Short mmCIF file of N, CA and C in Angstrom, two decimals:
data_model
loop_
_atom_site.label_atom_id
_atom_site.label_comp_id
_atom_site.label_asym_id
_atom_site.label_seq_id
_atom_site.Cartn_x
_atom_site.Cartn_y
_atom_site.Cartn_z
N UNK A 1 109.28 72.49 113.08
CA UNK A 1 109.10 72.42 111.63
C UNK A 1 107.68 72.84 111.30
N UNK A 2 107.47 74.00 110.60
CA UNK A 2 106.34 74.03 109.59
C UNK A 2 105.87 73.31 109.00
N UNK A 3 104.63 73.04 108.77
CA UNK A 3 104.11 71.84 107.83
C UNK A 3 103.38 72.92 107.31
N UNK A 4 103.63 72.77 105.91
CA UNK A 4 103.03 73.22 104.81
C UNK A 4 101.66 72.08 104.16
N UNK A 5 100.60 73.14 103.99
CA UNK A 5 99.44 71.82 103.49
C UNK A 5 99.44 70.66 102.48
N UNK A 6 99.03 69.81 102.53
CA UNK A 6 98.81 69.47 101.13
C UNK A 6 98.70 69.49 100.19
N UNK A 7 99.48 68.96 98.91
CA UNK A 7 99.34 69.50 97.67
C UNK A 7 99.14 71.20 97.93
N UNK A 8 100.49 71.91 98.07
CA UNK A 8 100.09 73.15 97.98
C UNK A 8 99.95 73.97 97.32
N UNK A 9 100.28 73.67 95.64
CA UNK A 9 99.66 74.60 94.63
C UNK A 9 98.69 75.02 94.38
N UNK A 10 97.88 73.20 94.57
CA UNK A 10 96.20 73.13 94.39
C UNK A 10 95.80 74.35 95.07
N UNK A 11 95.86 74.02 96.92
CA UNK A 11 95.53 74.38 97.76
C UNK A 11 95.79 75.75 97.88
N UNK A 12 96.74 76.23 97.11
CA UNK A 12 96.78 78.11 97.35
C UNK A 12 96.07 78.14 95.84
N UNK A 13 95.62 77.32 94.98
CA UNK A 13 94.95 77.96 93.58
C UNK A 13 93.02 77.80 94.05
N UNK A 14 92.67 77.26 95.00
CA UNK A 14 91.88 76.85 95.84
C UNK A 14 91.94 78.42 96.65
N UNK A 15 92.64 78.32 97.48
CA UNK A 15 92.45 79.68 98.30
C UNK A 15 92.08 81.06 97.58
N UNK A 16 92.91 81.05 95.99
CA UNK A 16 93.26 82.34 95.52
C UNK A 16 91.41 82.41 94.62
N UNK A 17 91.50 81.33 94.05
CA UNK A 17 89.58 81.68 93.55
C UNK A 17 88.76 82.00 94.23
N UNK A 18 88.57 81.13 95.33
CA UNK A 18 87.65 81.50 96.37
C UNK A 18 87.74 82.71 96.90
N UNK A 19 88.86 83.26 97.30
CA UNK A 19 88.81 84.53 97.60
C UNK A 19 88.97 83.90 99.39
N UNK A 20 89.14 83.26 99.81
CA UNK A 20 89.33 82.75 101.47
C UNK A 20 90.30 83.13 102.19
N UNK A 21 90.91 83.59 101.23
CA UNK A 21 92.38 84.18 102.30
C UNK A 21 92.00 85.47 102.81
N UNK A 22 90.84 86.03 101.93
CA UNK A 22 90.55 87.90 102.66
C UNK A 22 89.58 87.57 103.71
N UNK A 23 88.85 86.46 103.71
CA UNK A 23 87.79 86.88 104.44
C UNK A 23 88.38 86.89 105.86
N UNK A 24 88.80 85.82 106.27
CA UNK A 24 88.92 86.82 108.14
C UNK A 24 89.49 87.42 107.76
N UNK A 25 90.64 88.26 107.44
CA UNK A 25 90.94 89.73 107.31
C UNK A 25 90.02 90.87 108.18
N UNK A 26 89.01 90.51 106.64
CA UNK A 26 87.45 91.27 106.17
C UNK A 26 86.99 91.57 107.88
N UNK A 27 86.74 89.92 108.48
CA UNK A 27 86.27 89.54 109.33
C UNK A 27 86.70 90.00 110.69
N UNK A 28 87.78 90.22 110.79
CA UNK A 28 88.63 90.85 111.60
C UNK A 28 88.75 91.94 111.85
N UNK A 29 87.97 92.72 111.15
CA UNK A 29 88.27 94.46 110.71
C UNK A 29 88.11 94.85 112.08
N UNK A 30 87.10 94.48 112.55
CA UNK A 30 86.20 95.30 114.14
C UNK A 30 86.61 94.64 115.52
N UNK A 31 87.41 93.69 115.46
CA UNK A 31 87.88 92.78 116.36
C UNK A 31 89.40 93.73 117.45
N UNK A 32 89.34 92.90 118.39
CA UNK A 32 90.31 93.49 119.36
C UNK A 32 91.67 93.59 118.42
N UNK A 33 92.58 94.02 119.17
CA UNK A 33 94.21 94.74 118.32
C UNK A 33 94.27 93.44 118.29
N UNK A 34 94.54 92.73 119.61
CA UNK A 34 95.16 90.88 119.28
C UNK A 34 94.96 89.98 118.29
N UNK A 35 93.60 90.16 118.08
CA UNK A 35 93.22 89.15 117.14
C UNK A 35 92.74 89.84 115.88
N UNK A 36 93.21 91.08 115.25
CA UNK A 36 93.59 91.49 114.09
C UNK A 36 94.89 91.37 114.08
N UNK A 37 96.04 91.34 114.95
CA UNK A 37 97.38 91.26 115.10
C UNK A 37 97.60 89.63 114.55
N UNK A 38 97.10 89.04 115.12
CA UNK A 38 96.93 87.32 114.80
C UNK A 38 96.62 86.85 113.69
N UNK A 39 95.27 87.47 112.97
CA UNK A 39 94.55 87.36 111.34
C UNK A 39 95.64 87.69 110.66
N UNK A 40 96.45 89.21 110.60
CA UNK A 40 97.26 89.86 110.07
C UNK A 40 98.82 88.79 109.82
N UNK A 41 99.19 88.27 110.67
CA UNK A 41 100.14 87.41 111.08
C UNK A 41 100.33 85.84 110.30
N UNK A 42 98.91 85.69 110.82
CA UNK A 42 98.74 84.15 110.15
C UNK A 42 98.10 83.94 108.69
N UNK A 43 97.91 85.24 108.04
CA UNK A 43 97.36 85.22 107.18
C UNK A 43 98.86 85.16 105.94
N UNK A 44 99.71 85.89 106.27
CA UNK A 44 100.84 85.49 105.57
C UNK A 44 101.77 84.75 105.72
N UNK A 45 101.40 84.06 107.13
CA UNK A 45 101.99 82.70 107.22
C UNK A 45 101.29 81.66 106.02
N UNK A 46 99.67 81.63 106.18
CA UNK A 46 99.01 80.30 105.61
C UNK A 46 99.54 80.91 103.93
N UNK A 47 99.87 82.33 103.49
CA UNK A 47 100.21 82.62 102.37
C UNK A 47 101.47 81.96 102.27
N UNK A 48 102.78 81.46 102.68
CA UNK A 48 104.07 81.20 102.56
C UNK A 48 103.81 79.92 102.48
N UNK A 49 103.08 79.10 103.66
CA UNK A 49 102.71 77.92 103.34
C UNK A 49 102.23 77.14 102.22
N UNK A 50 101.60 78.22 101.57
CA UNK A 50 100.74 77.57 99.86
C UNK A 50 101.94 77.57 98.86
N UNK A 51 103.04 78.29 98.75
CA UNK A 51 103.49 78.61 97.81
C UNK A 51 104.84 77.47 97.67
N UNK A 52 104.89 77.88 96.37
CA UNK A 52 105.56 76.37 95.73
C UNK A 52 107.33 76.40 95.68
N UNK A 53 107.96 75.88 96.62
CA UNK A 53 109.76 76.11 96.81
C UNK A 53 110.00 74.87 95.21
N UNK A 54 110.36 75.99 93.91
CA UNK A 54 110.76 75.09 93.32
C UNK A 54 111.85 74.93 93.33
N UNK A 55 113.01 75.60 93.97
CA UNK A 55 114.49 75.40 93.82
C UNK A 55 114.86 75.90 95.61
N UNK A 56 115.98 75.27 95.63
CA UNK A 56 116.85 74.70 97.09
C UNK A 56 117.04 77.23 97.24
N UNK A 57 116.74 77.73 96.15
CA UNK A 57 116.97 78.65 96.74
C UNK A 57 115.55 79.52 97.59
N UNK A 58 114.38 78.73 96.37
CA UNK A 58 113.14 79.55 97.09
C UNK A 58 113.01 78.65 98.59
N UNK A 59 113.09 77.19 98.04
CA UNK A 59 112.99 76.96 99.35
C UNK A 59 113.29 77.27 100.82
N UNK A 60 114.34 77.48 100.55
CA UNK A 60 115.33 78.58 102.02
C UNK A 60 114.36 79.70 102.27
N UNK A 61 114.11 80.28 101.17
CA UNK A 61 113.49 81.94 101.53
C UNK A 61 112.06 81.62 101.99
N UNK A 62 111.12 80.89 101.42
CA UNK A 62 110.07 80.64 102.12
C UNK A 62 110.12 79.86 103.45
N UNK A 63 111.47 78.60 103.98
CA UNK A 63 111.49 78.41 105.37
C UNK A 63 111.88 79.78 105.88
N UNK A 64 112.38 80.43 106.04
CA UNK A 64 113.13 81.58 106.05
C UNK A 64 111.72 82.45 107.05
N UNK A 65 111.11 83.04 105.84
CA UNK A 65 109.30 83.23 105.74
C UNK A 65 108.52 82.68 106.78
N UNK A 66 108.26 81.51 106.64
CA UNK A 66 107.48 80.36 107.75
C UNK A 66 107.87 81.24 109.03
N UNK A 67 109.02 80.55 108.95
CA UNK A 67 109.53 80.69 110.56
C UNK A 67 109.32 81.85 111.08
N UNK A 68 109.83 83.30 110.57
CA UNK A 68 109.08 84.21 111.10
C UNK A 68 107.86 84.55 111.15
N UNK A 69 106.70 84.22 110.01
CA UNK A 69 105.44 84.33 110.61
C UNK A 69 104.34 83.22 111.03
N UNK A 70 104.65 82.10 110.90
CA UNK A 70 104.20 81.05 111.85
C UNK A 70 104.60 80.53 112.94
N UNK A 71 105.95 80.48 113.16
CA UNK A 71 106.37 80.15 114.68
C UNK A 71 105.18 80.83 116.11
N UNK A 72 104.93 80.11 116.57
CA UNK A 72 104.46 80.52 117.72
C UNK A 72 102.71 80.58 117.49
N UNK A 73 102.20 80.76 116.40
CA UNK A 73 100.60 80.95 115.73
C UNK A 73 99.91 79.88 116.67
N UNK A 74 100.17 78.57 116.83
CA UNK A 74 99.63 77.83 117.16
C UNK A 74 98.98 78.00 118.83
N UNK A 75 100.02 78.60 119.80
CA UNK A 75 99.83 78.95 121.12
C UNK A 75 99.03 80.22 120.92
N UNK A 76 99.19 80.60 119.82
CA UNK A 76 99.03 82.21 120.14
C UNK A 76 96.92 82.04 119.52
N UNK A 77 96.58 81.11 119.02
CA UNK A 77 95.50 80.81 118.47
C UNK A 77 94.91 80.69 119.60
N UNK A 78 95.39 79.40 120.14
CA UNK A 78 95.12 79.18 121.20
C UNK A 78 94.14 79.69 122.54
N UNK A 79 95.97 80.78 123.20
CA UNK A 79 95.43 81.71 123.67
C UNK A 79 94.15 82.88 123.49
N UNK A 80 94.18 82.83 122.06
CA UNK A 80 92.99 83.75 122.14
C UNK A 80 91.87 83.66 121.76
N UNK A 81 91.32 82.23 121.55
CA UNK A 81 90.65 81.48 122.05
C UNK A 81 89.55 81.42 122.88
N UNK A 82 90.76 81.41 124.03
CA UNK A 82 90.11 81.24 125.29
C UNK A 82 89.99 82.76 125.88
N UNK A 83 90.70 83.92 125.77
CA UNK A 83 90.48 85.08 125.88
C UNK A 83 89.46 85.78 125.79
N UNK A 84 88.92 85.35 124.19
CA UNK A 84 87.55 85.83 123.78
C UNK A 84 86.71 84.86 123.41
N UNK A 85 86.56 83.86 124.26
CA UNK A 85 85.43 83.30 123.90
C UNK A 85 84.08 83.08 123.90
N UNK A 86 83.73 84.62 124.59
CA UNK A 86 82.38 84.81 124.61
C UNK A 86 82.29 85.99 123.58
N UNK A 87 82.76 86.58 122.61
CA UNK A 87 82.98 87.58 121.22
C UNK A 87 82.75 86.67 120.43
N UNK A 88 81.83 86.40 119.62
CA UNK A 88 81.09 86.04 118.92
C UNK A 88 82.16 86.04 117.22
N UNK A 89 82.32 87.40 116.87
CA UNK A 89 82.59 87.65 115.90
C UNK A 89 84.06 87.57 116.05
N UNK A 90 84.70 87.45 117.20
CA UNK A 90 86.31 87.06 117.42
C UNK A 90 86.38 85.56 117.26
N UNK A 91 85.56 84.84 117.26
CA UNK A 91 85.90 83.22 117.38
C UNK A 91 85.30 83.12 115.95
N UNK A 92 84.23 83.65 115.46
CA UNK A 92 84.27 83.36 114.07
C UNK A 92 85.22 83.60 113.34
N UNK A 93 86.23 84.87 112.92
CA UNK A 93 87.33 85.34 112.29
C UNK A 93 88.18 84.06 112.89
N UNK A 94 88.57 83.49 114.28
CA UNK A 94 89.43 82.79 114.61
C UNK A 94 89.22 81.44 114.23
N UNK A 95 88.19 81.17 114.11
CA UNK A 95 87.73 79.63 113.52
C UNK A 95 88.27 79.27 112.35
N UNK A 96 88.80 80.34 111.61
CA UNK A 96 88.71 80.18 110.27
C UNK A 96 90.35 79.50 110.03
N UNK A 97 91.01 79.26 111.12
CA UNK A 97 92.64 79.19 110.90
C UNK A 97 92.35 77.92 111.72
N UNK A 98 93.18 77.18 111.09
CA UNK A 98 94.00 75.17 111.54
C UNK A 98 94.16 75.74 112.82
N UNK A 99 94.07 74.75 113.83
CA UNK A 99 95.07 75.12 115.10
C UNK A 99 95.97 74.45 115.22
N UNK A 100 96.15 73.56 114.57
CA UNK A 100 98.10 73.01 114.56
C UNK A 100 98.82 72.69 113.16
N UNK A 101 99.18 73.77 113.16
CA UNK A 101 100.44 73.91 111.99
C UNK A 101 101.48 73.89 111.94
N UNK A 102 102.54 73.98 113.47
CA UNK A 102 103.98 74.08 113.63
C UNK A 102 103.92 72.38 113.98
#
């Protein structure tokens, strides 16, 4: 099961001012394929996660959503991690994501 954040309207009207959802993106630009593959990935996961299932039909489509792009994020964080953890600017872009969300 996905766990979606807290209060997640707030929390994606929070993300969407700040502008926080681009920056690892941004941050990611110069980084190995993996961990632009990962930013790229989890970035529209933590996007599905914010958004608001007001009816039994969005709801389906955003679990729907989740599951294909968060399943697995958590190992896959993980792993790369420890891969690059002497890349400086790979663990910063990677810092920027929860490590347990499934």
């Amino acid at each position: 099961m996905i766990r979606a954040p807290l209060l997640p309207g707030i929390v994606a009207a929070a993300v969407f001012a700040t502008g926080c959802s681009a920056q690892p993106r941004a941050a990611a630009a110069g980084m190995p394929a993996d961990v632009r593959a990962f930013v790229a990935k989890r970035t529209q996961c933590d996007h599905f996660r914010g958004e608001e299932p007001y009816d039994a039909a969005r709801a389906a489509d955003l679990d729907r959503r989740m599951r294909a792009t968060c399943t697995g994020t958590d190992a896959t964080l993980a792993r790369l991690k420890r891969a690059h953890h002497r890349d400086r600017a790979a663990m910063q872009a990677l810092s920027a994501y929860d490590a347990r969300i499934e």
